[in-house]
XYZ file of C-alpha atoms in Angstrom:
735
model
C 94.912 166.837 170.385
C 94.137 163.397 170.731
C 91.585 161.343 168.243
C 89.065 160.386 171.050
C 88.768 164.118 171.967
C 86.579 163.926 168.519
C 84.042 161.700 169.888
C 83.466 162.517 173.027
C 80.170 163.730 171.856
C 79.715 159.622 171.416
C 79.010 156.244 172.297
C 81.097 154.818 170.700
C 81.096 150.906 170.343
C 83.887 148.882 171.517
C 84.015 148.132 167.596
C 84.600 151.759 166.713
C 86.976 152.179 169.564
C 88.749 149.583 168.787
C 88.812 150.900 164.587
C 90.373 154.359 165.967
C 93.150 152.699 168.163
C 94.502 151.421 165.025
C 94.004 153.864 162.687
C 96.423 156.316 165.522
C 98.019 153.476 165.427
C 98.529 153.750 162.046
C 99.343 156.960 161.048
C 101.727 156.932 163.475
C 103.123 153.882 161.516
C 105.479 153.344 158.359
C 102.962 151.847 157.096
C 101.095 152.851 153.853
C 97.702 151.319 153.203
C 94.987 150.905 155.418
C 91.768 149.099 155.356
C 88.522 149.965 157.019
C 85.125 147.636 156.679
C 82.633 148.768 157.480
C 79.114 147.073 157.203
C 75.383 148.332 157.591
C 74.498 150.843 160.604
C 78.393 150.628 162.387
C 79.048 154.185 162.150
C 81.464 154.238 159.380
C 80.538 158.060 159.014
C 79.840 158.765 162.507
C 83.708 157.790 163.176
C 85.200 159.522 159.793
C 83.767 163.043 160.907
C 85.631 163.025 163.989
C 88.365 161.170 162.440
C 89.133 163.617 159.054
C 88.173 166.406 162.658
C 91.598 165.409 163.483
C 92.821 164.702 161.208
C 92.599 169.450 160.518
C 94.135 169.601 163.980
C 97.302 168.070 163.503
C 96.409 169.736 160.253
C 97.748 167.082 158.337
C 96.702 167.104 155.032
C 94.270 164.932 152.940
C 91.928 163.635 150.283
C 88.731 163.324 150.319
C 87.172 161.719 147.649
C 84.607 158.686 146.791
C 84.351 156.644 142.523
C 80.826 157.884 142.638
C 79.475 161.629 141.995
C 76.603 160.325 144.344
C 78.652 159.175 146.942
C 81.337 162.121 147.117
C 78.114 164.268 147.874
C 76.595 161.606 150.366
C 79.812 162.151 151.901
C 79.878 165.916 151.897
C 76.059 166.016 152.998
C 76.471 163.448 155.904
C 80.179 164.694 157.496
C 79.882 168.330 156.099
C 83.106 168.247 153.979
C 84.475 168.667 150.900
C 84.420 165.940 148.940
C 85.088 164.578 145.475
C 85.276 162.154 143.304
C 88.386 159.719 142.378
C 89.021 160.738 138.810
C 88.290 164.523 139.511
C 90.750 164.383 143.818
C 93.486 162.470 140.923
C 93.024 163.408 136.911
C 94.064 166.176 134.924
C 91.389 167.981 133.225
C 94.288 169.830 131.656
C 95.707 167.606 128.695
C 94.621 165.058 126.769
C 97.485 162.238 124.873
C 95.869 160.899 121.455
C 96.407 157.052 122.116
C 97.274 155.231 118.972
C 96.095 151.476 118.491
C 95.443 150.371 114.613
C 95.376 151.587 111.478
C 92.152 150.995 110.071
C 91.345 154.549 109.629
C 87.262 154.154 109.383
C 87.667 152.606 113.369
C 87.929 153.716 116.567
C 91.023 152.440 116.708
C 92.243 156.024 118.723
C 91.365 156.760 122.457
C 92.278 159.849 123.966
C 93.899 159.576 127.713
C 93.498 161.609 130.931
C 96.797 162.068 132.661
C 97.115 161.231 136.225
C 97.756 164.305 137.644
C 100.389 165.520 139.326
C 100.259 166.913 143.339
C 103.398 168.166 144.434
C 101.935 168.287 148.089
C 100.407 164.313 147.653
C 103.760 162.761 149.541
C 102.917 164.072 152.783
C 98.733 163.675 151.927
C 96.649 161.031 153.618
C 94.151 160.020 151.172
C 90.905 159.087 152.161
C 88.595 156.858 149.975
C 84.655 155.846 150.741
C 82.917 152.912 149.868
C 85.844 152.522 148.113
C 84.234 148.651 147.657
C 83.100 149.974 144.154
C 86.760 151.091 142.960
C 87.746 148.387 139.804
C 90.823 147.053 139.602
C 90.287 146.227 135.275
C 90.517 148.154 132.653
C 87.542 150.373 131.899
C 86.250 149.660 128.449
C 84.113 151.444 126.270
C 84.695 154.693 126.673
C 87.079 157.438 123.756
C 89.158 159.470 126.796
C 90.379 157.216 128.833
C 91.245 158.165 132.799
C 95.294 157.255 133.492
C 96.006 153.428 132.818
C 92.066 152.597 132.463
C 92.626 150.923 136.003
C 91.737 152.983 138.883
C 92.775 151.578 141.283
C 96.289 151.152 139.305
C 95.974 155.274 139.612
C 94.957 155.929 142.316
C 98.123 154.139 144.167
C 99.969 156.530 141.047
C 99.038 159.363 142.100
C 98.818 158.883 146.263
C 103.032 157.303 145.994
C 102.009 154.764 147.077
C 104.995 152.447 145.598
C 107.506 155.208 146.172
C 110.475 155.043 149.806
C 110.525 158.741 149.536
C 107.330 159.397 150.671
C 105.023 159.218 153.818
C 101.660 159.306 151.489
C 98.921 157.101 153.195
C 95.668 156.278 151.524
C 92.569 155.299 154.104
C 90.121 152.407 151.994
C 86.757 152.322 153.821
C 83.926 150.583 152.681
C 81.512 147.928 153.105
C 82.285 144.207 151.677
C 79.197 143.160 152.067
C 78.178 145.602 149.631
C 78.814 144.296 145.171
C 82.133 144.196 143.616
C 83.268 146.582 140.921
C 81.498 145.642 138.087
C 82.927 142.933 135.667
C 84.720 141.727 138.770
C 84.372 139.232 141.797
C 86.081 141.317 144.379
C 86.684 144.633 145.856
C 90.501 145.127 145.541
C 90.473 148.278 147.268
C 89.238 146.700 150.627
C 91.227 143.311 150.561
C 94.689 142.911 151.772
C 95.602 139.970 150.229
C 95.243 141.833 146.886
C 96.897 144.758 147.801
C 99.422 144.002 149.183
C 100.229 140.624 146.444
C 99.739 143.478 143.285
C 100.913 146.795 145.235
C 104.284 145.401 147.162
C 103.124 148.353 149.776
C 102.020 146.230 153.561
C 98.607 146.952 154.539
C 96.804 146.825 158.419
C 93.054 146.755 159.010
C 89.486 147.107 160.861
C 86.715 145.449 161.073
C 82.851 147.143 162.402
C 80.149 145.359 162.471
C 78.300 145.790 165.693
C 75.180 148.156 165.024
C 75.104 150.643 167.096
C 72.557 150.684 169.979
C 70.391 153.364 169.055
C 70.282 151.744 165.469
C 68.738 148.339 168.079
C 65.631 148.624 166.399
C 65.759 149.700 163.074
C 64.204 146.891 160.514
C 66.158 147.863 157.321
C 69.962 147.449 160.122
C 68.186 144.472 161.283
C 67.441 142.814 158.518
C 70.369 143.081 156.451
C 72.579 141.835 159.765
C 70.889 139.372 159.014
C 71.811 138.945 155.525
C 75.387 140.073 156.215
C 75.463 137.136 158.767
C 74.350 134.679 155.984
C 77.212 135.645 153.944
C 80.199 135.743 156.050
C 78.856 132.787 157.309
C 78.281 130.803 154.153
C 74.526 129.641 155.314
C 72.704 130.969 152.617
C 69.327 129.658 154.046
C 67.685 132.123 155.861
C 65.192 135.391 153.790
C 62.429 137.110 155.958
C 62.085 140.649 154.877
C 58.136 140.392 155.072
C 56.783 143.460 156.251
C 57.172 144.975 159.999
C 54.969 148.292 160.058
C 57.963 149.954 160.351
C 60.260 150.388 158.369
C 59.275 147.204 156.027
C 56.768 146.898 153.520
C 55.449 145.152 151.240
C 52.727 146.399 149.087
C 51.396 144.167 146.113
C 52.000 144.896 142.722
C 49.087 146.444 141.615
C 49.320 148.906 144.769
C 53.119 149.970 144.869
C 52.570 152.529 141.442
C 50.150 154.842 144.485
C 52.867 153.614 147.382
C 55.163 155.011 145.218
C 54.135 158.881 144.703
C 52.752 159.161 147.987
C 56.482 159.036 149.484
C 57.167 162.680 149.219
C 60.799 162.585 150.605
C 63.204 161.216 148.242
C 62.550 158.226 146.506
C 64.052 155.053 143.893
C 63.525 152.245 141.997
C 66.043 149.461 142.229
C 66.168 146.127 140.760
C 68.790 143.728 139.280
C 67.740 143.215 135.754
C 67.850 146.230 132.379
C 64.959 145.560 131.062
C 62.759 145.810 134.798
C 63.996 149.179 134.560
C 62.099 149.750 131.439
C 60.048 148.305 132.386
C 59.318 150.177 135.380
C 60.329 153.438 133.409
C 58.126 153.499 131.659
C 54.990 152.838 133.735
C 55.973 155.373 136.286
C 55.577 157.788 132.792
C 53.364 156.304 131.646
C 51.334 157.242 134.699
C 53.334 160.966 135.061
C 52.278 162.203 131.682
C 49.152 159.351 130.429
C 51.055 158.196 128.060
C 54.371 156.944 126.363
C 55.830 160.275 125.265
C 59.133 161.093 124.371
C 61.602 162.989 126.802
C 60.155 165.332 128.734
C 60.839 168.329 131.011
C 61.083 167.481 134.671
C 62.154 163.770 133.613
C 64.644 162.543 136.923
C 67.377 160.474 134.378
C 70.420 158.718 135.660
C 74.226 159.633 133.393
C 75.597 156.485 132.043
C 78.733 157.996 131.065
C 81.608 160.137 131.980
C 80.676 163.535 129.617
C 84.812 164.925 130.375
C 83.048 167.964 127.839
C 80.685 168.901 130.080
C 81.959 168.385 133.493
C 78.440 164.832 134.131
C 79.464 161.322 135.988
C 78.458 157.850 135.239
C 75.728 157.537 137.791
C 75.017 161.215 138.389
C 71.454 162.031 138.669
C 69.201 165.333 137.174
C 66.294 166.995 136.216
C 65.132 167.371 132.406
C 64.678 171.329 132.702
C 64.351 171.239 127.999
C 64.059 168.673 125.691
C 63.238 169.505 122.316
C 60.593 167.888 121.265
C 62.421 167.646 116.929
C 65.132 164.851 117.121
C 68.054 164.137 114.665
C 68.863 161.210 113.069
C 72.010 159.824 110.222
C 72.582 156.732 108.813
C 75.870 155.917 109.375
C 77.725 153.283 107.137
C 80.866 151.521 106.557
C 82.586 148.497 106.385
C 82.333 145.212 108.069
C 84.505 142.511 107.398
C 84.577 140.421 104.307
C 84.298 143.446 102.894
C 80.632 143.622 104.367
C 78.701 146.995 104.721
C 77.054 148.009 108.722
C 74.254 150.611 109.173
C 73.489 152.134 111.917
C 70.786 154.705 111.684
C 72.053 157.277 114.461
C 69.409 159.694 116.322
C 69.983 162.990 118.335
C 67.256 164.730 120.833
C 69.250 168.549 122.048
C 68.374 168.722 125.952
C 69.291 170.999 129.117
C 69.452 169.079 132.422
C 69.799 171.103 136.174
C 71.542 168.490 138.188
C 73.244 169.065 142.180
C 77.217 170.402 141.720
C 79.264 169.433 144.316
C 78.268 171.684 146.990
C 74.664 170.498 146.567
C 73.798 173.760 144.330
C 71.482 172.627 140.952
C 74.267 173.359 137.726
C 72.510 173.482 134.759
C 73.887 171.672 131.196
C 73.262 171.556 127.629
C 74.286 169.357 125.042
C 72.539 166.322 122.715
C 71.386 163.243 124.484
C 72.032 159.861 121.660
C 68.480 157.725 122.048
C 70.222 155.003 121.289
C 71.433 154.367 124.392
C 68.007 155.567 126.213
C 66.462 153.203 124.616
C 69.275 150.365 123.968
C 71.402 147.913 125.264
C 72.991 149.813 129.469
C 76.168 150.180 127.492
C 76.860 151.151 123.785
C 77.567 148.911 121.158
C 80.528 148.549 119.345
C 78.764 149.060 115.830
C 77.313 152.364 117.322
C 80.129 153.764 118.980
C 81.849 153.217 116.087
C 78.894 154.416 113.797
C 79.365 158.058 116.878
C 83.200 157.968 115.057
C 81.945 157.736 111.796
C 79.353 160.562 111.716
C 82.176 162.932 112.934
C 84.130 162.056 109.904
C 81.921 162.660 107.556
C 80.881 165.378 108.568
C 84.811 166.631 108.947
C 86.121 165.389 106.041
C 89.468 168.271 105.832
C 90.433 166.666 109.038
C 92.851 164.305 109.310
C 93.315 162.134 112.198
C 96.206 162.914 114.064
C 96.324 166.162 113.808
C 95.618 169.197 116.186
C 92.592 170.558 114.744
C 91.236 166.466 114.657
C 91.644 166.063 118.191
C 90.592 169.484 118.655
C 87.707 169.485 116.870
C 86.624 165.827 118.641
C 87.167 166.931 122.018
C 84.743 169.998 121.260
C 81.610 168.109 118.641
C 78.176 167.416 120.925
C 77.501 164.913 118.516
C 80.692 162.488 118.323
C 80.335 163.823 122.653
C 76.523 163.275 123.318
C 75.192 162.604 126.203
C 75.182 159.620 127.597
C 71.541 158.838 129.577
C 69.041 157.234 131.494
C 65.582 156.775 133.381
C 66.031 156.738 136.429
C 63.729 156.353 138.693
C 64.039 152.693 138.616
C 67.814 152.371 138.303
C 69.489 148.936 138.422
C 71.349 147.845 141.926
C 74.759 148.815 140.342
C 73.359 152.112 139.419
C 72.500 152.689 142.838
C 75.109 151.536 144.559
C 77.173 154.658 146.708
C 73.803 156.018 146.584
C 71.409 156.748 149.707
C 67.428 157.777 149.879
C 64.515 158.823 152.367
C 62.333 155.425 151.104
C 63.224 152.394 148.379
C 61.512 150.448 146.747
C 62.850 146.803 145.856
C 61.486 144.436 143.105
C 62.808 141.213 143.571
C 64.179 139.870 140.453
C 67.274 138.840 140.638
C 68.304 134.869 140.567
C 65.152 134.383 139.080
C 64.468 132.542 136.239
C 63.575 132.237 132.554
C 59.538 134.179 131.699
C 59.467 133.999 135.878
C 56.046 136.569 136.507
C 58.044 137.975 139.923
C 56.174 140.937 140.440
C 53.101 138.056 141.705
C 54.005 134.479 141.572
C 55.425 132.253 145.071
C 59.419 132.488 145.253
C 61.182 129.475 145.469
C 64.563 129.065 146.985
C 66.711 128.957 143.568
C 68.755 130.705 142.833
C 69.227 132.717 146.072
C 70.835 130.373 148.018
C 73.907 131.334 146.671
C 77.175 133.894 147.995
C 76.208 136.768 145.243
C 72.207 137.380 145.280
C 72.809 137.946 149.230
C 75.062 140.900 147.829
C 72.339 141.923 145.652
C 70.295 142.020 148.203
C 71.879 143.886 150.821
C 73.487 146.699 148.266
C 69.172 147.091 147.625
C 68.452 146.990 151.244
C 71.362 149.403 152.727
C 69.818 151.446 149.929
C 66.802 152.748 152.452
C 67.837 155.155 154.829
C 63.701 154.968 155.872
C 60.804 153.648 154.700
C 62.346 149.443 152.356
C 58.767 148.653 150.152
C 59.641 145.029 149.303
C 57.786 144.324 146.258
C 56.855 139.987 146.468
C 60.776 139.207 148.326
C 61.462 135.744 148.758
C 60.812 134.334 151.793
C 62.402 130.547 153.157
C 63.831 130.190 156.535
C 65.968 127.088 157.532
C 63.048 125.674 159.981
C 60.465 125.534 157.471
C 61.700 121.314 157.665
C 61.396 121.299 161.419
C 59.684 117.557 162.536
C 58.893 117.309 166.179
C 59.699 113.020 166.715
C 57.812 112.270 169.715
C 59.450 109.795 172.900
C 57.560 107.148 171.677
C 57.455 108.045 168.614
C 61.968 108.062 167.971
C 61.897 104.306 170.055
C 59.084 102.746 167.610
C 61.171 103.583 165.584
C 64.526 102.606 165.980
C 62.410 98.834 167.075
C 62.004 98.957 163.192
C 65.254 99.513 161.743
C 67.582 98.486 164.793
C 68.315 102.142 165.087
C 69.442 103.436 168.229
C 70.835 106.942 168.823
C 74.129 106.443 170.974
C 76.014 109.612 171.865
C 77.993 109.466 175.255
C 77.763 112.886 177.443
C 80.808 113.928 179.998
C 81.798 116.582 182.041
C 84.010 119.518 181.373
C 85.439 119.173 185.071
C 86.948 115.462 182.921
C 88.933 117.055 180.352
C 89.592 120.395 182.154
C 93.450 118.796 182.792
C 94.087 118.330 178.580
C 92.803 121.104 177.713
C 95.118 123.432 179.851
C 97.243 121.093 180.090
C 97.990 122.945 176.042
C 96.054 126.290 176.867
C 93.167 125.467 175.000
C 91.296 126.108 178.092
C 89.987 129.402 176.334
C 89.889 128.072 172.782
C 86.688 128.425 170.587
C 83.875 125.816 171.469
C 84.445 124.106 168.294
C 88.432 123.767 168.614
C 87.288 122.432 171.986
C 84.940 119.973 170.715
C 87.231 119.255 167.939
C 90.395 117.968 170.498
C 88.378 116.290 173.263
C 86.636 114.092 170.816
C 90.312 112.896 169.301
C 90.976 113.370 173.323
C 88.423 111.060 174.871
C 87.912 108.319 171.670
C 91.452 107.264 170.902
C 92.032 107.025 174.974
C 90.475 104.004 175.460
C 93.188 102.507 172.597
C 96.565 103.681 174.765
C 96.727 106.942 172.385
C 97.472 110.065 173.738
C 97.291 113.328 172.556
C 101.759 114.135 172.464
C 101.065 117.136 171.077
C 98.356 119.535 169.832
C 99.425 123.538 167.380
C 97.494 125.879 166.227
C 99.585 127.170 162.602
C 97.591 130.231 160.339
C 94.227 127.892 159.965
C 96.520 124.816 160.232
C 95.385 122.184 163.265
C 98.019 119.530 164.127
C 98.321 116.375 166.362
C 101.007 114.805 167.016
C 99.024 110.691 168.524
C 101.676 108.025 169.819
C 101.794 105.136 171.605
C 104.525 102.989 173.372
C 107.095 103.609 170.054
C 104.642 105.126 167.355
C 103.590 107.984 166.328
C 101.136 109.507 163.841
C 100.401 112.681 163.029
C 97.990 114.377 161.545
C 96.386 118.091 160.327
C 93.517 120.052 160.033
C 92.497 122.658 158.424
C 89.909 125.716 159.971
C 87.529 128.708 158.725
C 88.024 132.495 160.136
C 84.958 131.218 162.124
C 86.385 128.218 163.841
C 84.857 125.439 161.528
C 87.228 123.003 160.486
C 86.671 121.383 157.085
C 85.809 117.302 156.542
C 89.814 116.431 154.922
C 92.704 116.020 156.323
C 96.873 114.808 155.947
C 98.817 113.072 157.536
C 102.022 114.489 158.389
C 105.268 112.764 157.489
C 108.146 114.249 159.228
C 106.296 113.497 162.581
C 104.691 110.007 161.207
C 106.421 106.619 162.270
C 104.236 104.698 162.119
C 102.200 104.180 158.822
C 99.530 101.676 161.113
C 99.023 103.861 163.582
C 97.773 106.202 161.387
C 95.699 104.493 159.835
C 94.732 102.364 163.762
C 93.024 107.294 163.414
C 91.686 107.190 160.492
C 89.960 103.995 161.081
C 88.430 104.317 165.650
C 87.595 108.254 164.366
C 85.680 107.513 161.471
C 83.446 105.360 163.800
C 83.457 107.185 167.490
C 80.505 107.747 168.987
C 79.375 111.759 169.058
C 79.927 113.507 172.867
C 78.309 116.410 174.366
C 79.802 118.001 177.079
C 78.590 118.966 180.115
C 79.943 122.395 180.395
C 77.864 123.981 182.964
C 80.230 122.394 186.063
C 82.621 125.512 184.237
C 82.198 129.290 184.533
C 85.314 129.809 182.501
C 83.887 128.189 179.593
C 80.419 128.222 179.962
C 78.086 128.821 177.071
C 76.725 132.076 177.144
C 72.557 131.382 177.024
C 72.711 135.039 175.939
C 74.236 133.216 173.477
C 77.832 133.095 172.145
C 78.550 136.674 170.052
C 80.922 134.417 168.071
C 78.247 131.223 166.548
C 76.142 134.099 166.044
C 78.721 134.628 163.062
C 80.118 131.866 162.501
C 76.132 129.670 162.186
C 73.421 132.361 161.837
C 70.445 130.145 162.093
C 71.552 129.380 165.353
C 70.878 131.959 166.671
C 68.415 132.675 164.956
C 67.038 129.720 166.759
C 67.518 130.687 170.144
C 65.928 133.896 169.629
C 62.710 132.268 168.795
C 62.520 130.231 171.018
C 63.409 132.167 174.146
C 60.370 134.743 173.060
C 57.818 132.538 172.713
C 59.039 131.146 176.246
C 57.278 132.135 178.803
C 57.882 134.747 182.147
C 58.670 131.479 184.530
C 60.406 129.453 181.058
C 64.395 130.198 180.590
C 67.147 127.741 178.999
C 69.357 127.011 181.015
C 71.626 125.314 178.892
C 73.312 125.484 175.316
C 75.327 122.574 173.568
C 76.625 122.950 170.631
C 76.761 119.484 168.920
C 77.818 117.816 165.487
C 74.346 118.585 163.758
C 72.618 119.658 166.081
C 71.673 121.828 169.240
C 71.214 120.495 172.527
C 68.392 123.238 174.463
C 67.703 122.298 178.427
C 64.516 124.423 178.751
C 63.167 125.364 182.848
C 60.771 124.938 184.598
C 59.697 125.660 188.636
C 62.410 123.025 189.271
C 61.006 120.472 185.890
C 62.477 119.929 182.754
C 63.022 119.314 178.772
C 66.174 118.432 177.596
C 65.651 118.439 173.803
C 67.725 118.938 170.251
C 67.927 120.024 167.510
C 69.376 119.418 164.561
C 69.872 120.856 161.681
C 72.322 119.540 158.156
C 76.052 120.944 156.410
C 73.514 124.034 154.555
C 72.573 124.622 157.603
C 68.424 123.992 157.848
C 67.082 122.896 160.504
C 65.749 118.556 159.992
C 64.505 116.370 163.338
C 64.346 118.017 166.977
C 63.844 115.110 169.129
C 63.574 115.123 172.579
C 66.001 112.867 175.166
C 64.841 110.164 176.461
C 64.897 110.254 180.068
C 64.971 113.354 179.791
C 62.134 115.345 179.795
C 59.794 115.089 182.808
C 57.722 118.282 182.727
C 54.456 117.076 179.502
C 53.238 120.944 180.044
C 57.392 121.964 178.864
C 57.739 119.413 175.692
C 53.911 119.909 174.009
C 55.212 124.129 174.501
C 57.583 123.656 172.400
C 56.082 120.920 170.229
C 54.293 124.385 168.943
C 56.907 126.477 169.179
C 57.725 123.586 166.373
C 54.890 124.032 164.228
C 54.735 128.364 164.856
C 58.707 128.121 163.370
C 57.345 126.066 160.679
C 55.237 128.430 159.410
C 55.738 131.367 156.871
C 53.557 133.706 158.174
C 54.637 133.238 161.288
C 56.973 137.554 162.907
C 59.341 137.799 165.387
């Protein structure tokens, strides 16, 4: 069977079809790693399910894994295929090795290590890792029992024998690059082709899916997630809007959230940024549930905070308390620290039994002791608490000698040393929720707020929120909800809030007062078309065309020609010529073909420093060029709005959407010109028209709205646009 035979019942998006073609080519090639980046609603899981069916039809061996237990269960539920954690998939639980790290007898100066599993079938297998944005490649600290090298991604590569030329194994990483990176890292290494090829010396191919499936086109959660993602990928953090649509996004008041929370019968989770917020919310929910601040109780929801190999539970798994001992066991543990001082730590345990779903979603029960220091403390075991656990074990086993088999057996099976680390699981931080999906998600917006700010009820400002870290956190939080998203007091800000409509007569009076004018030169695309054809730029992105046209038009008046033009990666190179003089310039663009402001002289192709300086001065003082593209169909900016420009500057698409939906049936946008820091709209009504400039700054916030003098012959249309601008500035105006 062919790969597309497994998708005949599905209307694939162009992105999905392209990804499948590349996956098929990858399986046939010698490449070892494939990265499938897919954003919310793009159909990653649909593709994964059909792809695994295809592998099964080929009788190809595969392993399906995810970084957390909850993520593995979500994959299992959505695809019906067995999925495990990466830990269970690649490590052997049969044997522990001791790693010696120091001589201090009272210090936790050793680790026990689980070895990487030796799987004889892996040499010809396909390893598939979903939710790969969470896979870390830094040392996992703070655990007595370490997996492999402590670097999960490195161990996955070792297990898969990816760097061995004699094997044919492959790894496919599937994930959403807009989600939070692993704790302690600023990026997701498993979704970074440059990192993988540089660190592991392997060839990497990839595909990206950003197109939202048609059946999800009206899903408010996915629409909002896509807008947040576009801000992330474009680098413009100027729009944030999660106001309720009364369909699948809701904004309950803080004083009402508990009643709303209790009313939701499906799966639900509360997500926040700060551990203190989670602690406060958990306390409030438990007080409502049990009537008082009681210790941990039967029916409490909890989340596991650390891997426990003895009991087979993993960090991030959710569970329900079935029994909790009403009494606790406490011991004070003293040990020496630096300069002969003594430290005393009080450790408190409580016997408990937990019910949690296994990998087939069937209930399993475990029994053990929880450490209440962790339950009511920070989100990690403090070093002194770790040391106290070890010293307590030694105090209870004074005859056991460190390094012996008896010592190892005793410490592995000790219920106090191997205590369960857990937190209440009604409200969790976004990192803890990552990889999971709930029907209902309640998000509290304590990210990017100042100290002592009442984020529950006070009005937010943009401070601390116009950055990638805030947007990445928000995107991850929002996409945990599958049916309903409840945002308690979310921030709102818009690129439109600084808009200012200035009538023609006001512009004229201001220019007369200041002696200024707004000079621009308008040229028809036909005038420059032969030059674009000569250098192969007819189908180039508009930003690259405009950059070329600006130089061609302003320099030809000084008898300077463009001798050569070339794009090499992210570099744009020009060679200019006047008689026998040449000057070569190098500019840079990013992945969206937006030019950086700096440039550099290419000395090897420049024989005249004088010409280089002359061109630099001409371009510094150049009048902006407006290109009228109406006359050539091949490079006409489409009125549906150019998809590439939407990705490059999503706030321009927002402007287009707002204007389009505000116009009546007879009023149409007949042309849009994307100029430098301006959008020029031509809006028509029954043969009459207005041309208006919408200016914006480097951060993507709109400013002046300027009707062009002698280009507006319809006062009614002008009044309509003025009204649209007024509505855009009002925060309670929602489309």
